[in-house]
Short mmCIF file of C-alpha atoms in Angstrom, two decimals:
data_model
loop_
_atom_site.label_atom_id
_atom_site.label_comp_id
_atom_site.label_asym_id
_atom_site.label_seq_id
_atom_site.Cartn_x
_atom_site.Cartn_y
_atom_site.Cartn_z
CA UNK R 255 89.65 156.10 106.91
CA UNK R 256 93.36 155.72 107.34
CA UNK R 257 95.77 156.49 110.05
CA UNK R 258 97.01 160.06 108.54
CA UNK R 259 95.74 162.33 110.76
CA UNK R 260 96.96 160.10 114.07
CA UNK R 261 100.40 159.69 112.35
CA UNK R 262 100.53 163.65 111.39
CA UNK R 263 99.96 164.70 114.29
CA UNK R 264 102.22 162.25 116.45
CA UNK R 265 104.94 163.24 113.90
CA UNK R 266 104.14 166.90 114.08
CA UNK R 267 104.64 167.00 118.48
CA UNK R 268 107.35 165.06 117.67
CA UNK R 269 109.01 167.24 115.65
CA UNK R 270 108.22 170.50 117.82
CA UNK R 271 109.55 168.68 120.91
CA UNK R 272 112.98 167.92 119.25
CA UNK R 273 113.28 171.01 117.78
CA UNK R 274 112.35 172.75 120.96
CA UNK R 275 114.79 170.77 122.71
CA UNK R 276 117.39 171.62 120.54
CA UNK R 277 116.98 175.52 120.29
CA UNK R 278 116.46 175.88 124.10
CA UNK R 279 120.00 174.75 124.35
CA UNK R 280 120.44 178.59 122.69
CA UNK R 281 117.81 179.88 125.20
CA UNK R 282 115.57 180.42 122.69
CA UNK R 283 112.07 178.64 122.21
CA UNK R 284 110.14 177.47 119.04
CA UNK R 285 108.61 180.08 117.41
CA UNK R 286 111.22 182.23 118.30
CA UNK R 287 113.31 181.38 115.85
CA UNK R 288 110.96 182.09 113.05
CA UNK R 289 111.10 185.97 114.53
CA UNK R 290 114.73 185.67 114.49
CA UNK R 291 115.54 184.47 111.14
CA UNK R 292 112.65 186.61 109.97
CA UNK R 293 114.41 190.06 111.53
CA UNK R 294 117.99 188.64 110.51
CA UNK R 295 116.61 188.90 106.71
CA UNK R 296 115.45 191.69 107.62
CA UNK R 297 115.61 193.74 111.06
CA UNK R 298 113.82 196.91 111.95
CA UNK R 299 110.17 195.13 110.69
CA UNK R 300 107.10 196.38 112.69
CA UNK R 301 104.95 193.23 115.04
CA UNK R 302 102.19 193.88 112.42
CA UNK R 303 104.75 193.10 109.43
CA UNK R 304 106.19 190.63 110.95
CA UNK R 305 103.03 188.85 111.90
CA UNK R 306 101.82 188.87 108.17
CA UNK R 307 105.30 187.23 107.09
CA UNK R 308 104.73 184.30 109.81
CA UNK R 309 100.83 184.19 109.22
CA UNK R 310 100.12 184.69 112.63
CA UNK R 311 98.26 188.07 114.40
CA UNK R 312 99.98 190.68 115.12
CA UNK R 313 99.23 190.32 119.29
CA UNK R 314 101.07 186.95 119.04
CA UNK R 315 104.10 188.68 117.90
CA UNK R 316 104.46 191.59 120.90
CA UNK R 317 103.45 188.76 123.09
CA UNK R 318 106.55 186.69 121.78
CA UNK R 319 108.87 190.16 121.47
CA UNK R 320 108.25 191.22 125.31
CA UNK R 321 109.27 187.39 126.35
CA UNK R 322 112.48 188.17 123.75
CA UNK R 323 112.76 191.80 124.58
CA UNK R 324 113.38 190.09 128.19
CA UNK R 325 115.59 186.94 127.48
CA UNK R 326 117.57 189.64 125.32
CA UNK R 327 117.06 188.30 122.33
CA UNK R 328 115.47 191.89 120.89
CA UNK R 329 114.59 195.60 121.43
CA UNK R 330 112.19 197.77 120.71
CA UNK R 331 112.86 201.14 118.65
CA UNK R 332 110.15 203.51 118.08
CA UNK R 333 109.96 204.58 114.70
CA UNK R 334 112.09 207.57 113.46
CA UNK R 335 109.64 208.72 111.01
CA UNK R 336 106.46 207.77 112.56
CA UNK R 337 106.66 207.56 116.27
CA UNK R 338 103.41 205.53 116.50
CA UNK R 339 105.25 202.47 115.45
CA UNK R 340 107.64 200.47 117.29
CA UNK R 341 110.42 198.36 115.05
CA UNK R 342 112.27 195.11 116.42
CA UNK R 343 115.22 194.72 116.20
CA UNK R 344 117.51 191.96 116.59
CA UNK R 345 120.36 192.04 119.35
CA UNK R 346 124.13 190.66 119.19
CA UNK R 347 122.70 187.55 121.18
CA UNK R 348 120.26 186.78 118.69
CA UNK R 349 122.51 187.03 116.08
CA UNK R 350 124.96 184.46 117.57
CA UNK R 351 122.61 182.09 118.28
CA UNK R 352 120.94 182.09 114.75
CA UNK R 353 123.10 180.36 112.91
CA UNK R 354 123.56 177.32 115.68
CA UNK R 355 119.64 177.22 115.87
CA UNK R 356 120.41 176.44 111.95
CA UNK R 357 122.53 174.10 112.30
CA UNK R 358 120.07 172.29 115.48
CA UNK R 359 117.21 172.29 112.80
CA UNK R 360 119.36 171.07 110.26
CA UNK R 361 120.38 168.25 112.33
CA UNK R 362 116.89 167.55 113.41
CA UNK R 363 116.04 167.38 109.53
CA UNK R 364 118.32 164.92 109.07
CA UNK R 365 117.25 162.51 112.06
CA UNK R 366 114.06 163.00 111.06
CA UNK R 367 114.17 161.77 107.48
CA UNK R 368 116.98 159.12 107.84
CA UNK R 369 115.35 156.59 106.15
CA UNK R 370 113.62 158.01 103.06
CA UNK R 371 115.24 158.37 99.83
CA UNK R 372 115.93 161.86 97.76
CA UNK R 373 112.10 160.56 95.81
CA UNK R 374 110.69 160.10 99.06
CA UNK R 375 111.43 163.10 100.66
CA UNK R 376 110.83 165.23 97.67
CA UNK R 377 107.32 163.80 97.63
CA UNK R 378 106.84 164.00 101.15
CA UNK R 379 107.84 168.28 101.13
CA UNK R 380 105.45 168.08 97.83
CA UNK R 381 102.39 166.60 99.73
CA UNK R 382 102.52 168.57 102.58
CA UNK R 383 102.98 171.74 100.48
CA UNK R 384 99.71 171.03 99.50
CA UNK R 385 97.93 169.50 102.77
CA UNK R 386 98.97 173.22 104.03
CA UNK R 387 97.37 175.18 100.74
CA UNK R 388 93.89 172.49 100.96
CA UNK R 389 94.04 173.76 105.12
CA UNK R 390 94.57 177.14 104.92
CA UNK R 391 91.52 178.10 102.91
CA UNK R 392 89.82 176.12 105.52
CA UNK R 393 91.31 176.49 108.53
CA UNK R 394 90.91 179.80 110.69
CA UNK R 395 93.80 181.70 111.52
CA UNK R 396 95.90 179.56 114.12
CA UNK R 397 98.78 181.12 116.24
CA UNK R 398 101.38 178.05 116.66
CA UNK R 399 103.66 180.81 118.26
CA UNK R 400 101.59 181.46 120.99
CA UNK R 401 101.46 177.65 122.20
CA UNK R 402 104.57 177.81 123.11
CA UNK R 403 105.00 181.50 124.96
#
């Protein structure tokens, strides 16, 4: 067997460390800015919605909203309709720092593949489209959020 999964996985902590070097320059953490671009689409969602849209559970998400509620980053709304359920909601700091987080992950992109050609990276994004579908009929339900809260 090849060197894939050593080379995957040394550029996948590679990758998270950059980009969570770049976004905690906006005091936010990776993972974090998943929930914030997910709640700038579209804000008010519930943890359990928002969960499904990252594929993670739903505990990882009010895990990761109390550490944002706290940073400042959200709030929490009870429902208006159904007071059982709490919405988040995105604050003004959030929303200024989601467009530089952008712009850190779009410069990370571009360090990161440098050297390949339009081909190459259009293969690359196609082959890891489907390592990811082969893996997730596999692969029980993983939380990447909550490795880094």
């Amino acid at each position: 067997m090849g060197d894939f999964i050593a080379l995957f996985t040394r550029a996948s902590k590679l990758m998270r460390g950059a980009a969570d070097a770049g976004m905690s320059r906006h005091g936010v953490r990776v993972g974090q800015n998943l929930v914030i671009d997910a709640l700038a689409r579209e804000d008010g969602l519930t943890p359990g919605e928002l969960a499904q849209r990252l594929h993670v559970t739903t505990p990882t998400i009010v895990k990761m909203a109390t550490r944002m509620e706290a940073a400042g980053l959200l709030t929490r709304r009870r429902d208006e309709k159904d007071a059982r359920l709490v919405r988040l909601h995105l604050t003004d700091r959030a929303r200024s720092v989601d467009s530089r987080i952008d712009d850190e992950l779009r410069r990370l992109e571009e360090r990161a593949t440098a050297d390949l050609t339009r081909e190459e990276r259009r293969h690359l994004e196609s082959a890891l489209t489907k390592i990811i579908r082969n893996l997730e009929e596999i692969a029980p339900a993983t939380d990447e959020a909550a490795e880094v809260d």
